Amino acid sequence: MKREGSFSEGPQRVDPAEVRGVSRVCLGVGTFLLGVSALGSFWDPKQFVFSWHFAFSFYYTLCLGAFFWLLVHHATRSSWGTLLRRQLENVVALFPWVAVLFVPVFLDVWMGHNLYEWSDPAQVAKSFLWKARLAYLNPGFFSLRALGYLLFFVLASRYLCHQSLEQDRTGDPRVTLRLSSISCLLAPFFAGVTTFSAFDWWMSLEERWASTMWGVYLLALSLPAAMALWIGMILGLRARGYLGWVTQEHFHAMGKLLFAFIIFWAYIAFAQYFLVWYGNLPEETGFFIRRNHGSWQAVSVLLVYGNFGLTFVWLLTQGAKKDPRRLGIAAIWVVAMHVVEIYWIVMPVLHPEGPRVHWMDVTLWAGMGAVLVGFLLRTIAANPLYPLRDPLVEESVHLRN
């Protein structure tokens, strides 16, 4: 291992003045949209909390996927993405703000009882299944677990980002080894947190829904979306004149991963559906029956042929994976399909007859996004664009697939 990366071509930072104004606008617009939506909660609190959960779920899963890619990068001591890694760190640095966005869900569990039936004593009294799960699904234990999940991501992401930035200052190659060891230790905790947060926050939305594959399914839908976001960030920075050293080889590597994990998502989604269909158990089939009837069936078909089929064909050739324009189109499409999939998971509980896009779905999704983009831009401007003194940076510059 080289003692220190010597690559220093091109601008190392985004000019803070370039993003300051945009960041303020994003924060202002986002705060306004969230405020307007909060007023709407007085008229329709149930719609508000479901719309909030939908929006929160979208951004949480993007950060979750980014955290996975960062862990894998460190654990495997991968060199191909070293130049690009800082943008993953910028995304996972949003976890403290994502944790704050969970507060309305906490409040609803304790006071509103609109999102989760099991949080309402009157509903629990009517249901044998909710009574049987009361030791696990109760407001106190749920809140304690949720705090643990969020605290894990906040502290772990903060540590990984801090160590990476510390290496920029010191150039100590031991930081790379330390991050690799820590990431290996964090991996099983990440798996547990991902699985149980999936059970708690999404599977418990429905009384008759149980799947042992739900945790890996949530991870599988997060990974291509996070990779698409990563690709989009790199392309956006290159369009502004930064990261000029990123070559077709880097895009090819990212394109291959996007292609592979769209296939992985399709495999996990089909496997879960097939096992539920074959088992034909009442506590499992309700989830898919609800989403395969009425106009929800069209959304299910869109996910199969849109998220998997179209993306698979689009990225099938090597040229598509290397071409920034085509890869960018694929990234936008995958993120758009991620919005649809999160909506498909959350909203049939509220609107079983079919999709009904409410104005709060839009304002909360856009408001959270604007606020998080505002903080993301500030983070990008505050730190170097790539790990300046990582010993693997030279190898990343000269990547050959």
mmCIF file of N, CA and C in Angstrom, residues 32 34 45 50 57 70 82 89 95 100 121 145-146 155 183 223 227 253 280 289 301 308 316 360 373 382 392:
data_model
loop_
_atom_site.group_PDB
_atom_site.id
_atom_site.type_symbol
_atom_site.label_atom_id
_atom_site.label_comp_id
_atom_site.label_asym_id
_atom_site.label_seq_id
_atom_site.Cartn_x
_atom_site.Cartn_y
_atom_site.Cartn_z
ATOM 1 N N PHE A 32 -41.043 26.119 3.995
ATOM 2 C CA PHE A 32 -42.378 26.619 3.654
ATOM 3 C C PHE A 32 -43.323 25.468 3.318
ATOM 4 N N LEU A 34 -43.102 22.292 4.158
ATOM 5 C CA LEU A 34 -43.384 21.495 5.350
ATOM 6 C C LEU A 34 -44.364 22.219 6.269
ATOM 7 N N PRO A 45 -55.510 14.704 9.616
ATOM 8 C CA PRO A 45 -54.289 14.204 10.277
ATOM 9 C C PRO A 45 -53.862 12.826 9.784
ATOM 10 N N PHE A 50 -49.606 9.678 6.958
ATOM 11 C CA PHE A 50 -49.250 8.710 5.917
ATOM 12 C C PHE A 50 -48.373 9.365 4.852
ATOM 13 N N SER A 57 -39.833 7.696 4.303
ATOM 14 C CA SER A 57 -39.354 6.384 3.860
ATOM 15 C C SER A 57 -38.480 6.501 2.623
ATOM 16 N N LEU A 70 -21.090 2.615 1.252
ATOM 17 C CA LEU A 70 -19.910 3.115 1.953
ATOM 18 C C LEU A 70 -19.275 2.012 2.797
ATOM 19 N N THR A 82 -12.631 5.160 -4.817
ATOM 20 C CA THR A 82 -12.056 6.075 -3.828
ATOM 21 C C THR A 82 -12.255 7.533 -4.224
ATOM 22 N N GLU A 89 -20.271 9.802 1.412
ATOM 23 C CA GLU A 89 -20.134 10.336 2.767
ATOM 24 C C GLU A 89 -21.017 11.555 2.959
ATOM 25 N N PHE A 95 -27.906 11.773 7.924
ATOM 26 C CA PHE A 95 -28.673 10.948 8.862
ATOM 27 C C PHE A 95 -29.179 11.711 10.091
ATOM 28 N N VAL A 100 -34.312 13.512 12.649
ATOM 29 C CA VAL A 100 -35.253 14.551 13.086
ATOM 30 C C VAL A 100 -36.594 14.395 12.366
ATOM 31 N N PRO A 121 -55.094 1.678 21.518
ATOM 32 C CA PRO A 121 -55.629 0.643 22.419
ATOM 33 C C PRO A 121 -57.001 0.125 21.988
ATOM 34 N N ARG A 145 -36.710 1.095 20.247
ATOM 35 C CA ARG A 145 -36.023 0.480 19.109
ATOM 36 C C ARG A 145 -35.727 1.518 18.033
ATOM 37 N N ALA A 146 -36.699 2.359 17.740
ATOM 38 C CA ALA A 146 -36.498 3.372 16.698
ATOM 39 C C ALA A 146 -35.353 4.309 17.064
ATOM 40 N N LEU A 155 -24.455 7.868 14.626
ATOM 41 C CA LEU A 155 -23.105 7.729 15.186
ATOM 42 C C LEU A 155 -22.156 7.037 14.215
ATOM 43 N N SER A 183 -15.733 -1.097 9.516
ATOM 44 C CA SER A 183 -16.856 -1.395 8.622
ATOM 45 C C SER A 183 -17.251 -2.862 8.701
ATOM 46 N N LEU A 223 -30.725 -0.262 -2.588
ATOM 47 C CA LEU A 223 -29.386 -0.262 -3.178
ATOM 48 C C LEU A 223 -29.330 0.332 -4.580
ATOM 49 N N MET A 227 -27.442 3.876 -5.535
ATOM 50 C CA MET A 227 -26.436 3.907 -6.595
ATOM 51 C C MET A 227 -26.818 4.927 -7.663
ATOM 52 N N ALA A 253 -18.004 1.045 -14.039
ATOM 53 C CA ALA A 253 -18.096 0.310 -12.772
ATOM 54 C C ALA A 253 -19.424 0.589 -12.071
ATOM 55 N N ASN A 280 -49.711 -19.461 0.406
ATOM 56 C CA ASN A 280 -51.148 -19.156 0.440
ATOM 57 C C ASN A 280 -51.688 -19.104 1.872
ATOM 58 N N ILE A 289 -52.623 -9.280 -2.232
ATOM 59 C CA ILE A 289 -53.999 -9.188 -2.734
ATOM 60 C C ILE A 289 -54.416 -7.728 -2.849
ATOM 61 N N VAL A 301 -47.666 -3.696 -11.890
ATOM 62 C CA VAL A 301 -47.161 -4.012 -13.231
ATOM 63 C C VAL A 301 -46.083 -3.016 -13.641
ATOM 64 N N PHE A 308 -37.718 -2.930 -13.338
ATOM 65 C CA PHE A 308 -36.800 -3.994 -13.756
ATOM 66 C C PHE A 308 -36.658 -4.076 -15.274
ATOM 67 N N LEU A 316 -28.298 -2.966 -20.678
ATOM 68 C CA LEU A 316 -27.795 -4.290 -21.032
ATOM 69 C C LEU A 316 -26.439 -4.243 -21.727
ATOM 70 N N MET A 360 -50.669 16.704 -0.083
ATOM 71 C CA MET A 360 -49.655 16.581 0.970
ATOM 72 C C MET A 360 -48.596 15.538 0.629
ATOM 73 N N VAL A 373 -31.632 18.570 0.484
ATOM 74 C CA VAL A 373 -30.714 19.045 -0.560
ATOM 75 C C VAL A 373 -29.981 20.293 -0.087
ATOM 76 N N ALA A 382 -18.437 22.218 2.092
ATOM 77 C CA ALA A 382 -17.585 22.314 3.282
ATOM 78 C C ALA A 382 -16.382 21.384 3.228
ATOM 79 N N LEU A 392 -5.204 4.925 -1.626
ATOM 80 C CA LEU A 392 -5.742 4.233 -2.800
ATOM 81 C C LEU A 392 -6.195 5.192 -3.898
#
